[in-house]
Short mmCIF file of C-alpha atoms and ligand atoms in Angstrom, two decimals:
data_model
loop_
_atom_site.label_atom_id
_atom_site.label_comp_id
_atom_site.label_asym_id
_atom_site.label_seq_id
_atom_site.Cartn_x
_atom_site.Cartn_y
_atom_site.Cartn_z
CA MET O 1252 -84.26 -3.35 -17.62
CA GLU O 1253 -84.61 -1.33 -20.75
CA ASN O 1254 -84.20 -3.23 -23.99
CA VAL O 1255 -80.64 -2.65 -25.22
CA HIS O 1256 -81.84 -1.69 -28.69
CA VAL O 1257 -84.31 0.85 -27.33
CA ALA O 1258 -81.45 2.38 -25.35
CA ARG O 1259 -79.21 2.50 -28.42
CA ARG O 1260 -81.92 4.20 -30.45
CA ARG O 1261 -82.32 6.73 -27.67
CA ARG O 1262 -78.58 7.37 -27.72
CA LEU O 1263 -78.68 8.01 -31.44
CA LEU O 1264 -81.71 10.28 -31.03
CA ALA O 1265 -79.85 12.19 -28.33
CA ALA O 1266 -76.84 12.60 -30.63
CA MET O 1267 -78.97 13.83 -33.56
CA GLU O 1268 -79.18 17.59 -33.82
CA GLY O 1269 -82.85 17.24 -34.82
CA GLY O 1270 -84.80 15.94 -37.77
CA VAL O 1271 -85.31 12.39 -38.89
CA ALA O 1272 -82.96 9.45 -39.46
CA VAL O 1273 -83.94 6.95 -42.14
CA ILE O 1274 -82.00 3.73 -41.60
CA PRO O 1275 -82.80 0.78 -43.86
CA THR O 1276 -81.53 -2.73 -43.38
CA ALA O 1277 -79.56 -4.42 -46.16
CA ALA O 1278 -81.22 -5.44 -49.40
CA ALA O 1279 -81.82 -9.13 -49.97
CA LYS O 1280 -79.12 -10.20 -52.44
CA HIS O 1281 -79.82 -12.12 -55.59
CA ARG O 1282 -77.21 -14.76 -56.34
CA ASN O 1283 -78.15 -16.26 -59.70
CA GLY O 1284 -81.23 -17.69 -61.36
CA ASP O 1285 -83.85 -18.03 -58.65
CA ALA O 1286 -81.30 -18.36 -55.86
CA GLU O 1287 -80.67 -15.75 -53.15
CA TYR O 1288 -77.87 -15.39 -50.65
CA ARG O 1289 -78.73 -16.01 -47.04
CA PHE O 1290 -79.89 -12.66 -45.65
CA ARG O 1291 -77.44 -10.63 -43.55
CA PRO O 1292 -78.87 -7.43 -41.98
CA ASP O 1293 -77.13 -4.08 -42.31
CA SER O 1294 -74.81 -3.74 -39.32
CA ASP O 1295 -76.05 -0.30 -38.22
CA PHE O 1296 -79.66 -1.40 -38.53
CA TRP O 1297 -78.92 -4.60 -36.60
CA TRP O 1298 -77.11 -2.67 -33.87
CA LEU O 1299 -80.18 -0.45 -33.48
CA THR O 1300 -82.91 -3.10 -33.71
CA GLY O 1301 -81.65 -6.69 -33.42
CA PHE O 1302 -84.18 -7.35 -36.20
CA HIS O 1303 -83.16 -9.92 -38.79
CA GLU O 1304 -85.69 -9.58 -41.62
CA PRO O 1305 -85.15 -7.94 -45.01
CA ASP O 1306 -87.40 -5.14 -46.28
CA ALA O 1307 -87.37 -3.05 -43.13
CA VAL O 1308 -86.62 0.62 -42.50
CA LEU O 1309 -86.14 2.27 -39.11
CA LEU O 1310 -87.13 5.91 -38.74
CA LEU O 1311 -85.97 7.95 -35.76
CA CYS O 1312 -87.97 11.17 -35.61
CA LYS O 1313 -86.49 13.43 -33.00
CA GLY O 1314 -89.12 15.06 -30.83
CA ARG O 1315 -92.12 13.53 -32.65
CA PRO O 1316 -94.95 13.72 -30.08
CA ASP O 1317 -96.60 10.48 -31.24
CA GLY O 1318 -93.39 8.50 -30.74
CA GLU O 1319 -89.86 8.85 -32.04
CA GLN O 1320 -88.98 5.27 -32.98
CA LEU O 1321 -90.85 3.91 -36.01
CA LEU O 1322 -90.30 0.67 -37.86
CA PHE O 1323 -91.59 -0.17 -41.31
CA LEU O 1324 -91.49 -3.92 -41.93
CA GLN O 1325 -93.04 -6.70 -43.92
CA PRO O 1326 -96.54 -7.57 -42.78
CA ARG O 1327 -97.39 -11.16 -41.99
CA GLN O 1328 -98.80 -12.94 -45.04
CA ARG O 1329 -99.36 -16.61 -44.73
CA ASP O 1330 -99.10 -17.34 -48.46
CA GLN O 1331 -95.71 -15.53 -48.52
CA GLU O 1332 -94.39 -17.07 -45.33
CA ILE O 1333 -94.83 -20.55 -46.77
CA TRP O 1334 -92.07 -19.55 -49.19
CA THR O 1335 -89.92 -17.11 -47.30
CA GLY O 1336 -90.16 -18.25 -43.70
CA ARG O 1337 -91.84 -16.78 -40.65
CA ARG O 1338 -92.19 -13.03 -40.29
CA LEU O 1339 -92.51 -11.03 -37.09
CA GLY O 1340 -95.25 -8.86 -38.57
CA VAL O 1341 -96.43 -5.37 -37.77
CA GLU O 1342 -98.63 -6.36 -34.84
CA ARG O 1343 -95.84 -7.93 -32.80
CA ALA O 1344 -93.08 -5.46 -33.67
CA VAL O 1345 -93.93 -2.87 -31.03
CA GLU O 1346 -93.86 -5.35 -28.19
CA ARG O 1347 -90.91 -7.43 -29.39
CA LEU O 1348 -88.65 -4.66 -30.62
CA GLY O 1349 -89.69 -1.83 -28.33
CA VAL O 1350 -90.38 0.65 -31.13
CA ASP O 1351 -93.08 3.25 -30.57
CA ALA O 1352 -95.03 2.29 -33.69
CA ALA O 1353 -94.77 -0.17 -36.57
CA PHE O 1354 -96.22 0.00 -40.09
CA PRO O 1355 -96.24 -2.18 -43.20
CA ILE O 1356 -93.23 -1.41 -45.38
CA GLY O 1357 -95.64 -0.73 -48.26
CA GLU O 1358 -96.84 2.40 -46.44
CA LEU O 1359 -93.41 4.01 -46.18
CA GLN O 1360 -93.59 6.12 -49.31
CA ALA O 1361 -97.07 7.38 -48.43
CA GLN O 1362 -96.08 8.31 -44.87
CA LEU O 1363 -92.73 9.91 -45.62
CA PRO O 1364 -94.01 13.31 -46.83
CA LYS O 1365 -95.70 13.85 -43.48
CA LEU O 1366 -92.78 12.47 -41.45
CA LEU O 1367 -90.19 14.55 -43.29
CA ARG O 1368 -92.14 17.79 -42.92
CA GLY O 1369 -89.88 20.13 -40.98
CA ALA O 1370 -87.22 17.44 -40.56
CA GLU O 1371 -83.91 19.22 -40.26
CA PRO O 1372 -81.61 17.58 -41.09
CA LEU O 1373 -82.50 14.35 -42.81
CA TYR O 1374 -80.03 11.67 -41.71
CA PHE O 1375 -79.55 9.17 -44.51
CA LYS O 1376 -76.52 7.25 -45.71
CA THR O 1377 -76.26 7.75 -49.45
CA GLY O 1378 -74.79 5.17 -51.80
CA ALA O 1379 -75.86 2.08 -49.88
CA ARG O 1380 -79.44 1.49 -51.01
CA PRO O 1381 -79.92 3.13 -54.43
CA ASP O 1382 -83.39 1.57 -54.68
CA LEU O 1383 -84.53 3.52 -51.60
CA GLU O 1384 -82.34 6.53 -52.17
CA ARG O 1385 -83.87 7.53 -55.50
CA PRO O 1386 -87.47 7.82 -54.26
CA LEU O 1387 -86.30 9.46 -51.04
CA LEU O 1388 -84.27 12.13 -52.83
CA ASP O 1389 -87.11 12.63 -55.32
CA LEU O 1390 -89.45 13.18 -52.39
CA VAL O 1391 -87.09 15.70 -50.78
CA ALA O 1392 -86.89 17.54 -54.11
CA THR O 1393 -90.67 17.60 -54.37
CA LEU O 1394 -91.05 18.82 -50.78
CA ARG O 1395 -88.58 21.60 -51.49
CA THR O 1396 -90.81 22.88 -54.29
CA ARG O 1397 -93.69 23.10 -51.83
CA VAL O 1398 -92.13 25.25 -49.13
CA ARG O 1399 -94.46 28.12 -50.07
CA GLU O 1400 -97.35 25.94 -48.91
CA GLY O 1401 -95.88 25.94 -45.42
CA ASN O 1402 -94.16 22.56 -45.68
CA PRO O 1403 -90.56 23.08 -44.60
CA ALA O 1404 -88.43 20.48 -46.37
CA PRO O 1405 -85.05 19.12 -45.19
CA GLU O 1406 -82.27 21.43 -46.33
CA ARG O 1407 -79.42 19.13 -45.38
CA ILE O 1408 -78.93 15.41 -45.89
CA VAL O 1409 -76.44 14.20 -43.28
CA ASP O 1410 -74.68 10.85 -43.13
CA PRO O 1411 -75.53 9.17 -39.79
CA THR O 1412 -72.58 6.76 -40.16
CA PRO O 1413 -70.07 8.73 -38.05
CA LEU O 1414 -72.51 8.98 -35.12
CA LEU O 1415 -73.26 5.27 -35.27
CA ALA O 1416 -69.65 4.30 -35.86
CA GLU O 1417 -68.55 6.11 -32.73
CA MET O 1418 -71.14 4.26 -30.66
CA ARG O 1419 -70.41 0.87 -32.25
CA LEU O 1420 -66.69 1.29 -31.62
CA HIS O 1421 -67.16 0.93 -27.85
CA LYS O 1422 -68.56 -2.53 -27.20
CA ASP O 1423 -70.90 -3.14 -24.26
CA ALA O 1424 -70.89 -6.25 -22.05
CA GLY O 1425 -73.48 -8.06 -24.17
CA GLU O 1426 -71.53 -7.41 -27.36
CA LEU O 1427 -68.33 -8.61 -25.72
CA ALA O 1428 -70.00 -11.83 -24.58
CA THR O 1429 -71.02 -12.47 -28.18
CA MET O 1430 -67.55 -11.63 -29.47
CA ARG O 1431 -66.02 -14.01 -26.91
CA GLU O 1432 -68.28 -16.74 -28.22
CA ALA O 1433 -67.26 -16.01 -31.82
CA ALA O 1434 -63.62 -16.04 -30.71
CA ALA O 1435 -63.97 -19.35 -28.85
CA ILE O 1436 -65.62 -21.11 -31.79
CA THR O 1437 -62.99 -19.70 -34.13
CA CYS O 1438 -60.10 -20.87 -31.96
CA ASP O 1439 -61.51 -24.39 -31.78
CA ALA O 1440 -62.01 -24.44 -35.54
CA HIS O 1441 -58.38 -23.46 -36.14
CA VAL O 1442 -57.21 -26.17 -33.75
CA ALA O 1443 -59.37 -28.72 -35.59
CA ALA O 1444 -57.84 -27.59 -38.89
CA MET O 1445 -54.30 -27.95 -37.52
CA ARG O 1446 -55.10 -31.44 -36.26
CA ALA O 1447 -56.54 -32.49 -39.61
CA THR O 1448 -53.61 -31.17 -41.63
CA ARG O 1449 -51.39 -33.57 -43.50
CA PRO O 1450 -49.99 -33.61 -47.04
CA GLY O 1451 -52.67 -34.38 -49.63
CA VAL O 1452 -55.55 -32.79 -47.68
CA THR O 1453 -57.04 -29.97 -49.75
CA GLU O 1454 -57.53 -26.31 -48.98
CA HIS O 1455 -61.27 -26.75 -49.54
CA ALA O 1456 -61.30 -29.59 -47.02
CA ILE O 1457 -59.69 -27.26 -44.47
CA GLU O 1458 -62.23 -24.56 -45.34
CA ALA O 1459 -65.10 -27.06 -44.99
CA LEU O 1460 -63.77 -28.29 -41.68
CA VAL O 1461 -63.57 -24.85 -40.07
CA GLU O 1462 -66.95 -23.80 -41.43
CA HIS O 1463 -68.44 -27.09 -40.23
CA GLU O 1464 -67.20 -26.21 -36.75
CA PHE O 1465 -68.68 -22.69 -37.08
CA ARG O 1466 -72.12 -23.92 -38.09
CA ARG O 1467 -72.14 -26.91 -35.74
CA ARG O 1468 -71.60 -24.49 -32.86
CA GLY O 1469 -74.42 -22.20 -33.98
CA ALA O 1470 -72.47 -19.44 -35.69
CA ASN O 1471 -74.11 -17.82 -38.73
CA GLY O 1472 -71.12 -19.09 -40.69
CA PRO O 1473 -67.86 -17.38 -41.61
CA ALA O 1474 -67.71 -13.64 -40.96
CA TYR O 1475 -65.82 -13.23 -44.25
CA THR O 1476 -64.75 -15.59 -47.01
CA THR O 1477 -62.32 -18.08 -45.53
CA ILE O 1478 -58.74 -17.80 -46.75
CA ALA O 1479 -57.27 -21.32 -46.79
CA ALA O 1480 -53.95 -20.75 -48.49
CA SER O 1481 -51.20 -23.34 -48.74
CA GLY O 1482 -47.70 -22.78 -50.04
CA ALA O 1483 -47.24 -19.68 -52.18
CA ASN O 1484 -51.00 -19.04 -52.16
CA ALA O 1485 -50.38 -17.53 -48.72
CA THR O 1486 -48.50 -14.68 -50.38
CA ILE O 1487 -51.78 -13.60 -52.07
CA LEU O 1488 -53.45 -11.59 -49.33
CA HIS O 1489 -57.06 -12.18 -50.35
CA TYR O 1490 -56.66 -15.69 -51.74
CA ILE O 1491 -60.09 -17.36 -51.54
CA GLN O 1492 -59.92 -19.89 -54.35
CA ASN O 1493 -59.03 -22.60 -51.83
CA ASP O 1494 -58.72 -25.32 -54.46
CA CYS O 1495 -55.17 -26.68 -54.08
CA ALA O 1496 -53.84 -29.76 -52.31
CA LEU O 1497 -51.53 -29.25 -49.32
CA LYS O 1498 -47.95 -30.20 -50.11
CA ALA O 1499 -45.38 -31.71 -47.76
CA GLY O 1500 -42.84 -29.17 -46.54
CA GLU O 1501 -45.03 -26.13 -47.27
CA LEU O 1502 -46.99 -23.85 -44.93
CA MET O 1503 -50.73 -23.60 -44.46
CA LEU O 1504 -52.14 -20.13 -43.76
CA LEU O 1505 -55.72 -20.08 -42.50
CA ASP O 1506 -57.50 -16.74 -42.05
CA ALA O 1507 -60.99 -17.64 -40.87
CA GLY O 1508 -63.44 -16.24 -38.34
CA ALA O 1509 -66.90 -17.19 -37.18
CA GLU O 1510 -69.81 -14.76 -37.17
CA VAL O 1511 -72.04 -15.09 -34.12
CA ALA O 1512 -75.24 -13.01 -33.97
CA CYS O 1513 -73.59 -10.84 -36.64
CA TYR O 1514 -70.37 -10.27 -34.61
CA ALA O 1515 -67.09 -11.32 -36.19
CA ALA O 1516 -63.95 -13.05 -35.07
CA ASP O 1517 -60.91 -12.70 -37.33
CA VAL O 1518 -58.02 -15.10 -36.74
CA THR O 1519 -55.01 -16.19 -38.77
CA ARG O 1520 -52.58 -18.97 -38.04
CA THR O 1521 -49.79 -20.34 -40.23
CA TRP O 1522 -48.57 -23.88 -39.63
CA PRO O 1523 -46.30 -26.45 -41.27
CA ILE O 1524 -48.16 -29.01 -43.35
CA SER O 1525 -45.70 -31.78 -42.45
CA GLY O 1526 -45.74 -30.88 -38.76
CA ARG O 1527 -42.31 -29.25 -38.47
CA TYR O 1528 -41.31 -25.79 -39.65
CA SER O 1529 -38.23 -25.83 -41.90
CA PRO O 1530 -35.40 -23.57 -40.67
CA PRO O 1531 -36.27 -20.68 -43.05
CA GLN O 1532 -40.00 -21.02 -42.26
CA ARG O 1533 -39.22 -21.02 -38.55
CA ARG O 1534 -37.08 -17.90 -38.86
CA VAL O 1535 -39.92 -16.05 -40.60
CA VAL O 1536 -42.54 -17.27 -38.11
CA GLU O 1537 -40.35 -16.18 -35.18
CA ILE O 1538 -40.06 -12.68 -36.61
CA VAL O 1539 -43.81 -12.39 -37.14
CA LEU O 1540 -44.52 -13.75 -33.64
CA GLU O 1541 -42.15 -11.22 -32.11
CA ALA O 1542 -43.76 -8.40 -34.12
CA GLN O 1543 -47.16 -9.52 -32.93
CA ARG O 1544 -46.04 -9.76 -29.27
CA ARG O 1545 -44.66 -6.23 -29.30
CA SER O 1546 -47.68 -4.93 -31.16
CA ILE O 1547 -50.20 -6.52 -28.79
CA ASP O 1548 -48.26 -5.03 -25.90
CA CYS O 1549 -49.11 -1.56 -27.27
CA VAL O 1550 -52.84 -2.22 -27.12
CA ARG O 1551 -53.66 -0.28 -23.97
CA PRO O 1552 -55.98 2.58 -23.05
CA GLY O 1553 -54.50 5.95 -23.85
CA ARG O 1554 -52.06 4.56 -26.44
CA CYS O 1555 -52.82 5.15 -30.07
CA PHE O 1556 -53.53 2.29 -32.45
CA GLN O 1557 -50.99 3.61 -34.95
CA GLU O 1558 -48.29 2.77 -32.43
CA ALA O 1559 -49.24 -0.93 -32.67
CA HIS O 1560 -48.54 -0.73 -36.40
CA ASP O 1561 -45.31 1.22 -36.07
CA VAL O 1562 -43.98 -1.19 -33.47
CA ALA O 1563 -44.84 -4.19 -35.65
CA VAL O 1564 -43.13 -2.62 -38.65
CA ARG O 1565 -40.00 -1.98 -36.61
CA ALA O 1566 -39.89 -5.58 -35.37
CA LEU O 1567 -40.43 -6.93 -38.88
CA VAL O 1568 -37.73 -4.66 -40.29
CA GLU O 1569 -35.26 -5.75 -37.59
CA GLY O 1570 -35.96 -9.37 -38.52
CA LEU O 1571 -35.68 -8.74 -42.25
CA LEU O 1572 -32.33 -7.05 -41.70
CA GLU O 1573 -31.10 -10.03 -39.69
CA LEU O 1574 -32.13 -12.34 -42.51
CA LYS O 1575 -30.34 -9.95 -44.90
CA LEU O 1576 -33.55 -9.55 -46.90
CA LEU O 1577 -33.25 -5.79 -46.41
CA THR O 1578 -30.15 -3.66 -46.26
CA GLY O 1579 -29.16 -0.48 -44.43
CA SER O 1580 -30.28 0.58 -40.97
CA VAL O 1581 -33.64 0.01 -39.28
CA GLU O 1582 -34.42 3.71 -39.61
CA GLU O 1583 -33.53 3.77 -43.30
CA ALA O 1584 -35.60 0.69 -44.10
CA ILE O 1585 -38.58 2.20 -42.29
CA ALA O 1586 -38.19 5.66 -43.84
CA SER O 1587 -37.76 4.32 -47.38
CA LYS O 1588 -40.67 1.90 -46.90
CA ALA O 1589 -38.46 -0.81 -48.39
CA PHE O 1590 -40.22 -3.29 -46.10
CA ARG O 1591 -43.46 -2.83 -48.04
CA ARG O 1592 -42.32 -5.43 -50.56
CA PHE O 1593 -42.74 -8.00 -47.80
CA TYR O 1594 -45.32 -6.33 -45.55
CA MET O 1595 -47.89 -4.39 -47.52
CA HIS O 1596 -50.90 -4.20 -45.20
CA ARG O 1597 -51.79 -2.52 -41.92
CA THR O 1598 -51.28 -4.34 -38.63
CA GLY O 1599 -54.92 -4.26 -37.58
CA HIS O 1600 -58.38 -2.80 -37.69
CA TRP O 1601 -61.44 -2.35 -35.50
CA LEU O 1602 -63.45 -5.55 -35.10
CA GLY O 1603 -67.15 -5.93 -34.34
CA LEU O 1604 -70.28 -6.35 -36.40
CA ASP O 1605 -68.18 -5.81 -39.50
CA VAL O 1606 -64.82 -7.53 -39.79
CA HIS O 1607 -63.30 -4.18 -40.68
CA ASP O 1608 -65.58 -2.53 -38.19
CA ALA O 1609 -67.06 0.94 -38.02
CA GLY O 1610 -65.11 3.64 -36.24
CA ALA O 1611 -62.85 6.56 -37.06
CA TYR O 1612 -59.10 5.94 -36.87
CA PHE O 1613 -58.29 9.63 -36.55
CA VAL O 1614 -59.50 12.31 -34.17
CA PRO O 1615 -62.44 14.30 -35.58
CA ARG O 1616 -61.58 16.53 -38.53
CA SER O 1617 -57.95 15.41 -38.56
CA THR O 1618 -56.30 13.35 -41.27
CA THR O 1619 -53.08 12.91 -39.36
CA GLN O 1620 -53.78 12.71 -35.63
CA HIS O 1621 -54.55 9.13 -34.60
CA ARG O 1622 -57.08 8.57 -31.85
CA ASP O 1623 -56.32 6.87 -28.56
CA LEU O 1624 -57.47 3.39 -27.66
CA ALA O 1625 -60.08 3.10 -24.92
CA PRO O 1626 -61.61 0.23 -22.93
CA GLY O 1627 -64.30 -1.61 -24.88
CA MET O 1628 -62.64 -1.25 -28.27
CA VAL O 1629 -61.69 -4.47 -30.03
CA VAL O 1630 -58.87 -4.56 -32.56
CA THR O 1631 -57.04 -7.17 -34.57
CA VAL O 1632 -53.26 -7.44 -34.45
CA GLU O 1633 -52.07 -9.21 -37.58
CA PRO O 1634 -48.51 -8.70 -38.74
CA GLY O 1635 -47.22 -10.86 -41.58
CA LEU O 1636 -44.42 -11.38 -44.06
CA TYR O 1637 -44.92 -12.40 -47.65
CA PHE O 1638 -42.20 -13.46 -50.09
CA ALA O 1639 -43.35 -13.85 -53.68
CA GLU O 1640 -42.48 -17.19 -55.26
CA ASP O 1641 -40.97 -15.48 -58.31
CA ASP O 1642 -38.87 -12.95 -56.38
CA THR O 1643 -35.39 -13.80 -57.63
CA THR O 1644 -33.85 -10.97 -55.61
CA ILE O 1645 -34.17 -13.01 -52.40
CA PRO O 1646 -32.66 -16.42 -51.56
CA ALA O 1647 -34.67 -19.34 -52.98
CA GLU O 1648 -35.35 -20.76 -49.51
CA TYR O 1649 -37.66 -17.82 -48.68
CA ARG O 1650 -39.56 -17.68 -51.96
CA GLY O 1651 -43.22 -18.62 -51.68
CA ILE O 1652 -43.37 -18.26 -47.89
CA GLY O 1653 -46.34 -16.31 -46.55
CA VAL O 1654 -46.90 -15.98 -42.81
CA ARG O 1655 -49.54 -14.01 -40.94
CA ILE O 1656 -50.53 -14.35 -37.29
CA GLU O 1657 -53.70 -12.58 -36.26
CA ASP O 1658 -55.50 -12.28 -32.93
CA ASP O 1659 -58.48 -10.30 -31.66
CA VAL O 1660 -57.64 -8.02 -28.76
CA LEU O 1661 -59.99 -6.21 -26.39
CA VAL O 1662 -58.80 -2.98 -24.78
CA THR O 1663 -59.46 -3.28 -21.03
CA PRO O 1664 -59.11 -0.64 -18.29
CA GLU O 1665 -55.83 -2.27 -17.21
CA GLY O 1666 -54.41 -3.04 -20.64
CA HIS O 1667 -55.77 -5.70 -22.94
CA GLU O 1668 -57.22 -9.17 -23.21
CA VAL O 1669 -56.48 -11.41 -26.17
CA LEU O 1670 -59.91 -12.84 -26.97
CA THR O 1671 -58.40 -15.51 -29.21
CA ALA O 1672 -55.65 -16.63 -26.82
CA ALA O 1673 -57.04 -20.18 -26.84
CA CYS O 1674 -55.69 -20.68 -30.35
CA PRO O 1675 -52.05 -21.83 -30.14
CA LYS O 1676 -49.48 -19.88 -32.12
CA GLU O 1677 -46.12 -20.54 -30.49
CA ILE O 1678 -43.93 -22.83 -32.55
CA ALA O 1679 -43.79 -25.84 -30.22
CA ALA O 1680 -47.53 -25.75 -29.48
CA VAL O 1681 -48.44 -25.54 -33.15
CA GLU O 1682 -46.03 -28.33 -34.15
CA ALA O 1683 -47.49 -30.56 -31.44
CA LEU O 1684 -50.98 -30.10 -32.84
CA VAL O 1685 -50.49 -30.44 -36.58
CA GLY O 1686 -51.58 -33.82 -37.91
CA SER O 1687 -52.60 -35.05 -34.46
CA GLY O 1688 -56.27 -35.52 -35.37
N1 LIG S 3085 -59.69 -11.44 -42.70
C1 LIG S 3085 -59.62 -10.08 -43.06
C2 LIG S 3085 -58.56 -9.39 -42.35
O1 LIG S 3085 -57.73 -10.01 -41.73
O2 LIG S 3085 -58.52 -8.18 -42.28
MN1 MN S 3086 -58.08 -8.84 -39.90
MN1 MN S 3087 -58.07 -12.00 -41.01
#
């Protein structure tokens, strides 16, 4: 069977109109002093190679007779590897990664003039790797001054992102197996966090517990910075400070997902710290659950993703009107966007190698026409309601409540599959779990 990455590179080559694609992995990131972050490859590069080392650049040269798929990577150097860890090396890259040829990364600049001769267009994503972009653009400029010598230079520099995004949007069976694993680990971690919850436990202890479960099970770690938000912290959408103690009577919102082989899960649950939702908390949770149910029901092939958002908004607005937190009719509250005070984000996004994954949300060249869902796409469905603690225009009993419920949903030929269904969210199931560990 052909190596999946070879096949993906062939697909990209087939989609290219000609020329050469230059696709670097991510830069190693300095943290502070002599410390670096753990390396995370660029998602496009990873999707095309499955290669996890920094300092590597993939070149796809359409129609090159000596081989189309070239990889520039760090050579093996024993004195370096003692510090940085084992390297695959140039010699093994062809066999292991299925590229046609491999070269030391130090030779890239010297080889590029030859490889870019006649390349039309040059596919390169600008803005991501300024350190590589500057010399590359300088080289293109130089080549353009030499056209009289019979060296045709690239006229156009084209972003390969849309081609790759379209391919990454439709997950294959191997990707889905990995995403199921990320989902399973994430669900178990949320359950462990619910069990361990009681007043006095800290947000950082909850964060540590879920990330312990991620790492223990072999995940890279969290796919994004864990949001462990108790009480009114849950009304801050990207709260990542996670340094407060959990208080009796308040809610705990956990938005945490494992990353497995660079694929993300993205799950949110909101549970009562004392084990029982108060009546106002329960009313809010029921509204969000109903919005999520209706929204997930829209996730089907041939339906558009925007519908999942519109349906969630309608359900939330109906609930807010019942609670008398909005006035007027459903239609008026939707049209005036009055609900945005309490629901200010979208209901979901593509999920995959990136948490907010690659893929267009609109049909090509349209800014208004939403695309249809198709089997193999994975989305999140994550409605919420957030009531600021200092909002004196609403009854005191709702102030400081933040609720979001988020699942990962695969579009299947028949409808959908909730990949994170193993994580309880219904009121009775959640109340039974909290504090039981
Ligand atoms: N955790 C990021 C998001 O829910 O979109
Ligand atoms: Mn999300
Ligand atoms: Mn999330």
